[in-house]
Amino acid sequence: MTDSWTTPERDALRETAAKFTAAEIVPTLAQWEDAGQVPRELHRKAAALGLLGVGFDEAVGGSGGDLVDLATTKEAMVRAGASSGLLAALFTHGIACPHIVTAGDADLIDTYVRPTLAGERIGALAVTEPDGGSDVAAVRTRARADGDELVIDGAKTFITSGVRADFVTTAVRTGGAGHDGISLVVVDTDRPGLTVSGPLRKLGWHCSDTAELAFDGVRVPRANIVGAPGHGFALLMRHFVTERLSLAVHAYSVAQRSLDLAAAYAAERVTFGRPLATRQLIRHRLVDMHRRVAVARTYTRSVVERAVDGQDVAADAVLAKKTAVEACDFVVDAAVQIFGGAGYLRESEIERHYRDARILGIGGGATEVLDELAARLLGYAPEKLSATLSAPGRIVADNSGGDAT
Ligand SMILES: Cc1cc2nc3c(=O)[nH]c(=O)nc-3n(C[C@H](O)[C@H](O)[C@H](O)COP(=O)(O)OP(=O)(O)OC[C@H]3O[C@@H](n4cnc5c(N)ncnc54)[C@H](O)[C@@H]3O)c2cc1C
């Protein structure tokens, strides 16, 4: 049966992504893990095949396609042996550029988006600060106007691809407190006063360089503000939805790959004179892993399809991420267990997936914070529940228990 994920065009895209991964990534991924970053050349090669531009319109230098195409590409890459960290490093433009495209400033698109999709430049997104990442509306990095320039002071941390980045789409405070005072501004990393520290040493995502950025009187043209001043928060929220879906795709794809690896190992590994897969306990564990991957993929794909359809999926994106992260956490853990000691060794692929998976419930919004967002979006906020429950004939809510946030 053909569905929107298995059209001839998407099958061809899947094949291109898988071949690229087998030829250009798998042989050297372990070296990049040790080096702490992927080479720029990989961006150029991926761009030459049109893979970097998937999901971006041709009008801005992309290859066209939508979120289904992007998910198809990432699914295929992980299934062929890429990792979540590799995707984070190679596709950082997926969080650095969309705001610029949405805002539609032709100069910013020409200067930053086109060369990035061509593999010539690397971009990053800097929102999180040392004081905290969950409370985005509390951004402290400040940008004050000085003639035609902005002068930026502050700090960012945990910035993916920040070590290699040529530019950083940065959340700054241009106005007063709260989300209305936040703008996005594109900062070239060679600007005087900008210090990049890293790569930060991490549990996983070793091939994805992560940086701290210190801004000390960094001057950028006011023209580098993305969209209108004060619209940064709205732009961020809009594209967080896509980022969360993308991380859900990482999660179920890594889970699928881990299941494939564990099933193959169970078929060949002999204990007590018989292959592991002949044991009912192991087979049932594989079935449980399969079930969780299937649920996560089916749900996430349905949300992706509705996003492409133009529907508001802000709440479902959060739920899909959590569903896929839980599936992934379970599956990578079970897979390492099936591998036994071999799964604990640095040279085993499953060990990398196990470590890489841990960030997926933290990045792009940590699970607890996203649960609270979902509660508001789905109408479970205390004031709404209170109104519902105190309606005539209903039980009156007891709000004395306080708020978990
Ligand atoms: C490898 C890596 C890559 C990253 N890449 C980027 C990037 O490219 N750009 C970028 O801007 N950021 C990036 N981040 C940052 C990431 O988005 C943040 O780590 C994340 O948003 C959480 O923020 P925090 O670490 O400051 O945790 P905190 O906000 O300090 O939260 C700590 C914990 O407390 C929980 N918590 C917080 N508030 C509440 C509450 N009200 N109720 C209950 N629980 C709560 C959180 O869920 C979390 O579990 C990256 C992080 C890592 C580790």
Short mmCIF file of C-alpha atoms and ligand atoms in Angstrom, two decimals:
data_model
loop_
_atom_site.label_atom_id
_atom_site.label_comp_id
_atom_site.label_asym_id
_atom_site.label_seq_id
_atom_site.Cartn_x
_atom_site.Cartn_y
_atom_site.Cartn_z
CA MET A 1 0.00 0.00 0.00
CA THR A 2 1.28 3.48 -0.84
CA ASP A 3 0.80 6.24 1.71
CA SER A 4 2.23 9.73 1.79
CA TRP A 5 5.47 8.32 3.24
CA THR A 6 6.07 5.81 0.46
CA THR A 7 5.54 7.74 -2.75
CA PRO A 8 8.13 7.04 -5.51
CA GLU A 9 9.74 10.45 -4.78
CA ARG A 10 10.07 9.72 -1.07
CA ASP A 11 11.37 6.22 -1.72
CA ALA A 12 14.04 7.81 -3.93
CA LEU A 13 14.84 10.36 -1.22
CA ARG A 14 15.12 7.53 1.32
CA GLU A 15 17.54 5.70 -0.97
CA THR A 16 19.67 8.81 -1.55
CA ALA A 17 19.86 9.51 2.19
CA ALA A 18 20.72 5.88 2.99
CA LYS A 19 23.44 5.66 0.31
CA PHE A 20 24.94 8.98 1.42
CA THR A 21 25.02 7.75 5.02
CA ALA A 22 26.62 4.42 4.11
CA ALA A 23 29.28 6.05 1.92
CA GLU A 24 30.03 9.33 3.68
CA ILE A 25 29.10 8.93 7.34
CA VAL A 26 29.32 5.36 8.63
CA PRO A 27 33.02 4.82 7.76
CA THR A 28 34.16 7.93 9.69
CA LEU A 29 31.51 8.58 12.32
CA ALA A 30 33.61 7.06 15.11
CA GLN A 31 36.50 9.43 14.25
CA TRP A 32 34.17 12.43 14.33
CA GLU A 33 32.90 11.28 17.71
CA ASP A 34 36.49 11.35 18.98
CA ALA A 35 37.22 14.68 17.25
CA GLY A 36 34.09 16.26 18.77
CA GLN A 37 32.77 17.60 15.48
CA VAL A 38 31.88 16.76 11.90
CA PRO A 39 33.85 18.29 9.02
CA ARG A 40 32.51 21.15 6.93
CA GLU A 41 33.08 19.01 3.88
CA LEU A 42 30.19 16.80 5.00
CA HIS A 43 27.84 19.79 4.78
CA ARG A 44 28.99 20.46 1.21
CA LYS A 45 28.51 16.84 0.21
CA ALA A 46 25.05 16.65 1.78
CA ALA A 47 24.12 19.94 0.09
CA ALA A 48 25.32 18.68 -3.29
CA LEU A 49 22.76 15.86 -3.06
CA GLY A 50 20.05 18.28 -1.98
CA LEU A 51 19.81 16.73 1.48
CA LEU A 52 20.59 19.91 3.44
CA GLY A 53 17.88 21.80 1.60
CA VAL A 54 15.06 19.32 2.23
CA GLY A 55 12.08 21.14 3.76
CA PHE A 56 13.23 24.57 2.56
CA ASP A 57 11.63 26.19 -0.49
CA GLU A 58 13.66 26.45 -3.66
CA ALA A 59 13.01 30.21 -3.51
CA VAL A 60 15.41 30.45 -0.55
CA GLY A 61 17.97 27.99 -1.89
CA GLY A 62 16.36 24.79 -0.59
CA SER A 63 15.43 21.58 -2.38
CA GLY A 64 11.72 21.89 -1.66
CA GLY A 65 9.63 19.30 0.11
CA ASP A 66 8.06 19.51 3.52
CA LEU A 67 8.29 18.08 7.01
CA VAL A 68 7.37 14.59 5.76
CA ASP A 69 10.37 14.74 3.41
CA LEU A 70 12.64 15.95 6.20
CA ALA A 71 11.46 13.19 8.54
CA THR A 72 11.89 10.66 5.74
CA THR A 73 15.48 11.83 5.23
CA LYS A 74 16.36 11.58 8.92
CA GLU A 75 14.62 8.21 9.39
CA ALA A 76 16.61 6.80 6.48
CA MET A 77 19.91 8.21 7.68
CA VAL A 78 19.59 6.73 11.17
CA ARG A 79 18.40 3.39 9.80
CA ALA A 80 21.54 3.32 7.62
CA GLY A 81 23.86 3.91 10.59
CA ALA A 82 23.91 7.65 11.31
CA SER A 83 23.27 8.85 14.86
CA SER A 84 21.17 11.43 16.63
CA GLY A 85 24.32 13.48 17.33
CA LEU A 86 25.26 13.39 13.67
CA LEU A 87 21.82 14.67 12.67
CA ALA A 88 22.06 17.41 15.28
CA ALA A 89 25.39 18.59 13.86
CA LEU A 90 24.55 18.32 10.17
CA PHE A 91 21.02 19.71 10.36
CA THR A 92 21.57 22.55 12.84
CA HIS A 93 20.40 24.91 10.09
CA GLY A 94 16.97 23.38 10.72
CA ILE A 95 16.83 25.40 13.95
CA ALA A 96 19.04 28.34 12.85
CA CYS A 97 17.41 29.34 9.56
CA PRO A 98 13.60 28.86 9.59
CA HIS A 99 12.95 32.08 11.55
CA ILE A 100 14.87 34.04 8.92
CA VAL A 101 12.85 32.41 6.15
CA THR A 102 9.54 33.06 7.95
CA ALA A 103 10.44 36.71 8.51
CA GLY A 104 11.18 36.93 4.79
CA ASP A 105 13.98 39.53 4.74
CA ALA A 106 15.62 39.03 1.35
CA ASP A 107 19.05 40.32 2.46
CA LEU A 108 19.21 38.01 5.48
CA ILE A 109 18.06 35.09 3.35
CA ASP A 110 20.75 35.80 0.75
CA THR A 111 23.51 36.34 3.31
CA TYR A 112 22.73 33.48 5.68
CA VAL A 113 20.14 30.98 4.46
CA ARG A 114 21.25 30.33 0.87
CA PRO A 115 24.94 29.72 1.61
CA THR A 116 24.00 27.50 4.55
CA LEU A 117 21.70 25.32 2.48
CA ALA A 118 24.52 25.16 -0.09
CA GLY A 119 26.80 23.75 2.62
CA GLU A 120 29.08 26.79 2.55
CA ARG A 121 28.17 28.28 5.92
CA ILE A 122 27.15 26.84 9.27
CA GLY A 123 24.48 28.41 11.47
CA ALA A 124 23.39 27.88 15.07
CA LEU A 125 20.50 28.95 17.28
CA ALA A 126 21.31 30.55 20.65
CA VAL A 127 18.42 30.80 23.10
CA THR A 128 19.57 29.04 26.29
CA GLU A 129 21.51 31.05 28.86
CA PRO A 130 23.59 29.95 31.84
CA ASP A 131 20.78 31.14 34.14
CA GLY A 132 18.33 28.76 32.52
CA GLY A 133 16.92 27.35 29.32
CA SER A 134 13.38 26.34 30.15
CA ASP A 135 12.09 29.84 30.83
CA VAL A 136 12.63 31.31 27.37
CA ALA A 137 10.69 34.48 28.17
CA ALA A 138 13.33 35.32 30.80
CA VAL A 139 16.16 35.86 28.28
CA ARG A 140 18.72 38.27 29.79
CA THR A 141 21.18 38.81 26.96
CA ARG A 142 20.54 42.43 26.09
CA ALA A 143 20.85 44.32 22.82
CA ARG A 144 20.71 48.11 22.95
CA ALA A 145 20.37 50.31 19.89
CA ASP A 146 23.27 52.60 18.98
CA GLY A 147 22.63 54.36 15.68
CA ASP A 148 22.36 51.74 12.94
CA GLU A 149 23.79 49.08 15.21
CA LEU A 150 22.81 46.88 18.12
CA VAL A 151 25.27 46.37 20.96
CA ILE A 152 24.90 42.95 22.61
CA ASP A 153 25.99 41.93 26.11
CA GLY A 154 25.26 38.60 27.76
CA ALA A 155 25.91 34.88 27.51
CA LYS A 156 24.49 31.76 25.89
CA THR A 157 25.27 28.13 26.59
CA PHE A 158 24.73 24.61 25.22
CA ILE A 159 24.73 25.95 21.64
CA THR A 160 24.73 23.13 19.10
CA SER A 161 27.32 23.65 16.34
CA GLY A 162 28.38 26.81 18.16
CA VAL A 163 32.07 25.97 17.85
CA ARG A 164 31.91 25.73 14.06
CA ALA A 165 29.15 28.26 13.43
CA ASP A 166 29.71 31.21 11.11
CA PHE A 167 26.58 32.89 12.42
CA VAL A 168 24.21 32.48 15.32
CA THR A 169 20.52 33.34 15.33
CA THR A 170 20.43 34.77 18.82
CA ALA A 171 17.56 35.55 21.20
CA VAL A 172 18.18 38.95 22.82
CA ARG A 173 16.22 41.39 24.91
CA THR A 174 15.61 44.58 22.95
CA GLY A 175 12.64 45.70 25.02
CA GLY A 176 11.21 45.33 28.50
CA ALA A 177 10.61 42.23 30.61
CA GLY A 178 8.62 39.27 29.30
CA HIS A 179 8.24 37.75 25.87
CA ASP A 180 7.30 41.00 24.12
CA GLY A 181 10.80 42.32 24.78
CA ILE A 182 12.59 39.53 22.92
CA SER A 183 14.00 39.79 19.40
CA LEU A 184 16.03 37.45 17.25
CA VAL A 185 19.19 38.86 15.73
CA VAL A 186 21.71 37.18 13.45
CA VAL A 187 25.26 37.55 14.75
CA ASP A 188 28.36 36.71 12.72
CA THR A 189 30.72 34.78 14.98
CA ASP A 190 33.79 36.73 13.83
CA ARG A 191 32.43 39.94 15.41
CA PRO A 192 34.78 41.58 17.95
CA GLY A 193 33.63 40.97 21.52
CA LEU A 194 32.12 37.53 20.82
CA THR A 195 34.00 34.73 22.56
CA VAL A 196 33.19 31.14 21.66
CA SER A 197 34.22 28.48 24.19
CA GLY A 198 34.04 24.78 23.55
CA PRO A 199 33.45 22.12 22.60
CA LEU A 200 31.73 21.33 25.90
CA ARG A 201 32.36 17.73 26.96
CA LYS A 202 29.11 15.76 27.08
CA LEU A 203 27.54 12.39 27.89
CA GLY A 204 26.47 11.89 24.27
CA TRP A 205 26.17 13.65 20.91
CA HIS A 206 30.00 13.59 20.84
CA CYS A 207 30.28 14.44 17.15
CA SER A 208 28.02 17.45 17.66
CA ASP A 209 30.06 20.39 18.92
CA THR A 210 28.42 22.38 21.70
CA ALA A 211 29.58 25.85 22.71
CA GLU A 212 29.25 28.65 25.21
CA LEU A 213 29.05 32.16 23.80
CA ALA A 214 30.01 35.34 25.67
CA PHE A 215 28.87 38.67 24.21
CA ASP A 216 30.82 41.69 25.39
CA GLY A 217 29.71 44.79 23.52
CA VAL A 218 29.21 42.86 20.27
CA ARG A 219 28.06 45.19 17.50
CA VAL A 220 25.79 44.01 14.71
CA PRO A 221 23.79 45.97 12.14
CA ARG A 222 20.20 46.65 13.21
CA ALA A 223 19.27 45.18 9.84
CA ASN A 224 20.21 41.79 11.31
CA ILE A 225 17.09 41.75 13.48
CA VAL A 226 14.93 38.90 12.19
CA GLY A 227 11.43 40.20 11.48
CA ALA A 228 10.12 43.02 13.61
CA PRO A 229 11.74 43.94 16.96
CA GLY A 230 9.87 42.23 19.78
CA HIS A 231 8.67 39.38 17.57
CA GLY A 232 11.47 36.98 18.54
CA PHE A 233 9.45 34.98 21.04
CA ALA A 234 6.61 34.36 18.59
CA LEU A 235 9.11 33.23 15.94
CA LEU A 236 10.80 30.91 18.42
CA MET A 237 7.52 29.35 19.57
CA ARG A 238 6.39 28.78 16.01
CA HIS A 239 9.55 26.92 15.09
CA PHE A 240 9.88 25.06 18.39
CA VAL A 241 6.96 22.97 17.13
CA THR A 242 9.04 21.77 14.19
CA GLU A 243 12.11 21.24 16.38
CA ARG A 244 10.10 19.09 18.79
CA LEU A 245 8.72 16.98 15.97
CA SER A 246 12.23 16.65 14.59
CA LEU A 247 13.52 15.40 17.95
CA ALA A 248 10.62 12.94 18.06
CA VAL A 249 11.80 11.67 14.68
CA HIS A 250 15.33 11.31 16.11
CA ALA A 251 13.88 9.33 19.03
CA TYR A 252 11.80 6.76 17.14
CA SER A 253 14.45 6.43 14.42
CA VAL A 254 17.19 5.72 16.97
CA ALA A 255 14.82 3.30 18.68
CA GLN A 256 14.16 1.50 15.38
CA ARG A 257 17.87 1.25 14.62
CA SER A 258 18.58 -0.02 18.13
CA LEU A 259 15.86 -2.64 17.75
CA ASP A 260 17.33 -3.73 14.40
CA LEU A 261 20.79 -4.04 15.93
CA ALA A 262 19.50 -5.96 18.95
CA ALA A 263 17.42 -8.35 16.85
CA ALA A 264 20.39 -9.12 14.59
CA TYR A 265 22.63 -9.68 17.60
CA ALA A 266 20.05 -11.92 19.29
CA ALA A 267 19.93 -14.09 16.17
CA GLU A 268 23.68 -14.70 16.14
CA ARG A 269 24.75 -14.60 19.80
CA VAL A 270 24.90 -18.09 21.30
CA THR A 271 24.51 -18.64 25.06
CA PHE A 272 24.08 -21.98 26.76
CA GLY A 273 24.42 -23.63 23.35
CA ARG A 274 21.60 -21.78 21.57
CA PRO A 275 21.11 -18.37 19.91
CA LEU A 276 19.58 -15.76 22.20
CA ALA A 277 16.63 -15.35 19.82
CA THR A 278 15.52 -18.92 20.56
CA ARG A 279 14.63 -17.77 24.10
CA GLN A 280 11.04 -16.68 24.54
CA LEU A 281 12.06 -13.97 26.98
CA ILE A 282 14.32 -12.33 24.40
CA ARG A 283 11.75 -12.61 21.61
CA HIS A 284 9.07 -11.05 23.80
CA ARG A 285 11.43 -8.23 24.73
CA LEU A 286 12.03 -7.59 21.02
CA VAL A 287 8.26 -7.55 20.46
CA ASP A 288 7.81 -5.03 23.27
CA MET A 289 10.54 -2.85 21.76
CA HIS A 290 8.86 -3.16 18.35
CA ARG A 291 5.47 -2.15 19.78
CA ARG A 292 6.85 0.98 21.39
CA VAL A 293 8.70 2.04 18.24
CA ALA A 294 5.59 1.45 16.13
CA VAL A 295 3.38 3.55 18.41
CA ALA A 296 5.92 6.39 18.54
CA ARG A 297 6.47 6.40 14.78
CA THR A 298 2.78 6.15 13.89
CA TYR A 299 1.79 8.94 16.26
CA THR A 300 4.66 11.25 15.33
CA ARG A 301 4.11 10.71 11.62
CA SER A 302 0.42 11.54 12.00
CA VAL A 303 1.30 14.79 13.78
CA VAL A 304 3.87 15.61 11.09
CA GLU A 305 1.21 15.06 8.42
CA ARG A 306 -1.21 17.37 10.24
CA ALA A 307 1.51 20.01 10.61
CA VAL A 308 2.12 19.85 6.87
CA ASP A 309 -1.63 20.18 6.40
CA GLY A 310 -1.44 23.54 8.21
CA GLN A 311 -3.16 22.40 11.40
CA ASP A 312 -2.15 23.69 14.83
CA VAL A 313 -0.19 20.79 16.32
CA ALA A 314 1.59 22.62 19.15
CA ALA A 315 0.16 20.28 21.82
CA ASP A 316 0.50 17.11 19.77
CA ALA A 317 4.12 17.93 18.93
CA VAL A 318 4.85 17.98 22.65
CA LEU A 319 3.02 14.69 23.21
CA ALA A 320 4.70 13.07 20.20
CA LYS A 321 8.11 14.09 21.52
CA LYS A 322 7.38 12.61 24.93
CA THR A 323 5.92 9.42 23.43
CA ALA A 324 8.93 8.95 21.16
CA VAL A 325 11.46 9.81 23.88
CA GLU A 326 9.90 7.29 26.26
CA ALA A 327 9.96 4.64 23.54
CA CYS A 328 13.57 5.47 22.73
CA ASP A 329 14.68 5.41 26.38
CA PHE A 330 13.09 1.99 26.84
CA VAL A 331 14.43 0.54 23.59
CA VAL A 332 18.06 1.71 23.86
CA ASP A 333 18.19 0.39 27.42
CA ALA A 334 16.70 -2.98 26.41
CA ALA A 335 19.02 -3.16 23.39
CA VAL A 336 22.15 -2.62 25.50
CA GLN A 337 20.88 -5.35 27.84
CA ILE A 338 20.50 -7.79 24.94
CA PHE A 339 24.05 -6.98 23.81
CA GLY A 340 25.36 -7.67 27.32
CA GLY A 341 28.94 -6.51 27.90
CA ALA A 342 29.46 -5.90 24.18
CA GLY A 343 26.80 -3.19 24.36
CA TYR A 344 28.76 -1.32 27.00
CA LEU A 345 31.89 -0.97 24.88
CA ARG A 346 32.74 2.35 23.27
CA GLU A 347 33.24 0.73 19.86
CA SER A 348 29.71 -0.70 19.74
CA GLU A 349 27.11 1.33 17.88
CA ILE A 350 24.43 0.61 20.46
CA GLU A 351 26.53 2.23 23.18
CA ARG A 352 26.47 5.48 21.18
CA HIS A 353 22.69 5.37 20.71
CA TYR A 354 22.24 4.75 24.43
CA ARG A 355 24.28 7.85 25.32
CA ASP A 356 22.89 10.01 22.52
CA ALA A 357 19.29 9.24 23.50
CA ARG A 358 19.54 10.92 26.90
CA ILE A 359 19.45 14.46 25.53
CA LEU A 360 16.19 13.97 23.66
CA GLY A 361 14.07 14.47 26.78
CA ILE A 362 15.98 17.65 27.65
CA GLY A 363 16.75 19.52 24.40
CA GLY A 364 14.03 21.44 22.57
CA GLY A 365 12.19 21.80 25.87
CA ALA A 366 12.60 19.41 28.81
CA THR A 367 9.79 16.92 29.37
CA GLU A 368 8.46 18.51 32.59
CA VAL A 369 8.26 21.95 31.03
CA LEU A 370 6.60 20.59 27.89
CA ASP A 371 4.08 18.68 30.00
CA GLU A 372 3.11 21.97 31.59
CA LEU A 373 2.83 23.58 28.15
CA ALA A 374 0.62 20.69 27.01
CA ALA A 375 -1.54 21.11 30.11
CA ARG A 376 -2.20 24.71 29.13
CA LEU A 377 -2.74 23.97 25.44
CA LEU A 378 -5.11 21.10 26.18
CA GLY A 379 -7.18 23.00 28.71
CA TYR A 380 -5.87 21.37 31.88
CA ALA A 381 -4.60 24.63 33.36
CA PRO A 382 -6.02 25.19 36.87
CA GLU A 383 -8.17 28.18 35.94
CA LYS A 384 -9.81 26.31 33.05
CA LEU A 385 -10.37 23.17 35.09
CA SER A 386 -11.81 25.27 37.85
CA ALA A 387 -14.25 26.91 35.44
CA THR A 388 -15.27 23.57 33.98
CA LEU A 389 -15.74 21.80 37.26
CA SER A 390 -17.73 24.60 38.92
CA ALA A 391 -20.28 24.68 36.10
CA PRO A 392 -23.86 23.84 37.25
CA GLY A 393 -24.24 20.20 38.16
CA ARG A 394 -20.45 19.58 38.27
CA ILE A 395 -18.12 18.97 41.18
CA VAL A 396 -16.43 22.17 42.38
CA ALA A 397 -12.64 21.87 42.12
CA ASP A 398 -10.52 22.07 45.21
CA ASN A 399 -7.59 24.25 44.21
CA SER A 400 -5.90 24.21 47.56
CA GLY A 401 -3.24 21.76 46.39
CA GLY A 402 -1.19 24.47 44.72
CA ASP A 403 0.55 24.47 41.38
CA ALA A 404 3.42 22.15 40.54
CA THR A 405 5.25 24.82 38.54
C1 LIG B 1 23.62 18.80 23.98
C2 LIG B 1 22.73 19.99 24.09
C3 LIG B 1 22.45 20.75 22.97
C4 LIG B 1 21.66 21.89 23.07
N1 LIG B 1 21.49 22.71 21.98
C5 LIG B 1 20.92 23.92 22.16
C6 LIG B 1 20.93 24.88 21.08
O1 LIG B 1 21.41 24.63 19.98
N2 LIG B 1 20.40 26.11 21.33
C7 LIG B 1 19.85 26.44 22.54
O2 LIG B 1 19.39 27.56 22.69
N3 LIG B 1 19.82 25.56 23.56
C8 LIG B 1 20.36 24.31 23.40
N4 LIG B 1 20.35 23.42 24.43
C9 LIG B 1 19.74 23.78 25.70
C10 LIG B 1 18.44 23.03 26.00
O3 LIG B 1 17.40 23.47 25.18
C11 LIG B 1 18.19 23.22 27.50
O4 LIG B 1 19.14 22.44 28.18
C12 LIG B 1 16.78 22.86 27.90
O5 LIG B 1 15.86 23.77 27.34
C13 LIG B 1 16.62 22.88 29.43
O6 LIG B 1 17.11 24.07 29.96
P1 LIG B 1 18.16 24.01 31.19
O7 LIG B 1 19.22 23.03 30.82
O8 LIG B 1 18.60 25.37 31.49
O9 LIG B 1 17.35 23.36 32.38
P2 LIG B 1 16.51 24.16 33.50
O10 LIG B 1 15.62 25.14 32.85
O11 LIG B 1 17.45 24.62 34.54
O12 LIG B 1 15.63 22.95 34.06
C14 LIG B 1 16.24 21.90 34.81
C15 LIG B 1 15.22 20.79 35.03
O13 LIG B 1 14.14 21.30 35.79
C16 LIG B 1 12.93 21.06 35.11
N5 LIG B 1 12.05 22.22 35.32
C17 LIG B 1 12.31 23.50 34.98
N6 LIG B 1 11.29 24.29 35.32
C18 LIG B 1 10.35 23.48 35.89
C19 LIG B 1 9.05 23.68 36.43
N7 LIG B 1 8.49 24.90 36.43
N8 LIG B 1 8.38 22.61 36.93
C20 LIG B 1 8.93 21.39 36.93
N9 LIG B 1 10.15 21.13 36.40
C21 LIG B 1 10.84 22.16 35.89
C22 LIG B 1 13.28 20.91 33.65
O14 LIG B 1 12.32 20.15 32.96
C23 LIG B 1 14.62 20.22 33.75
O15 LIG B 1 14.38 18.83 33.90
C24 LIG B 1 21.09 22.23 24.32
C25 LIG B 1 21.34 21.45 25.45
C26 LIG B 1 22.17 20.36 25.34
C27 LIG B 1 22.48 19.57 26.59
#
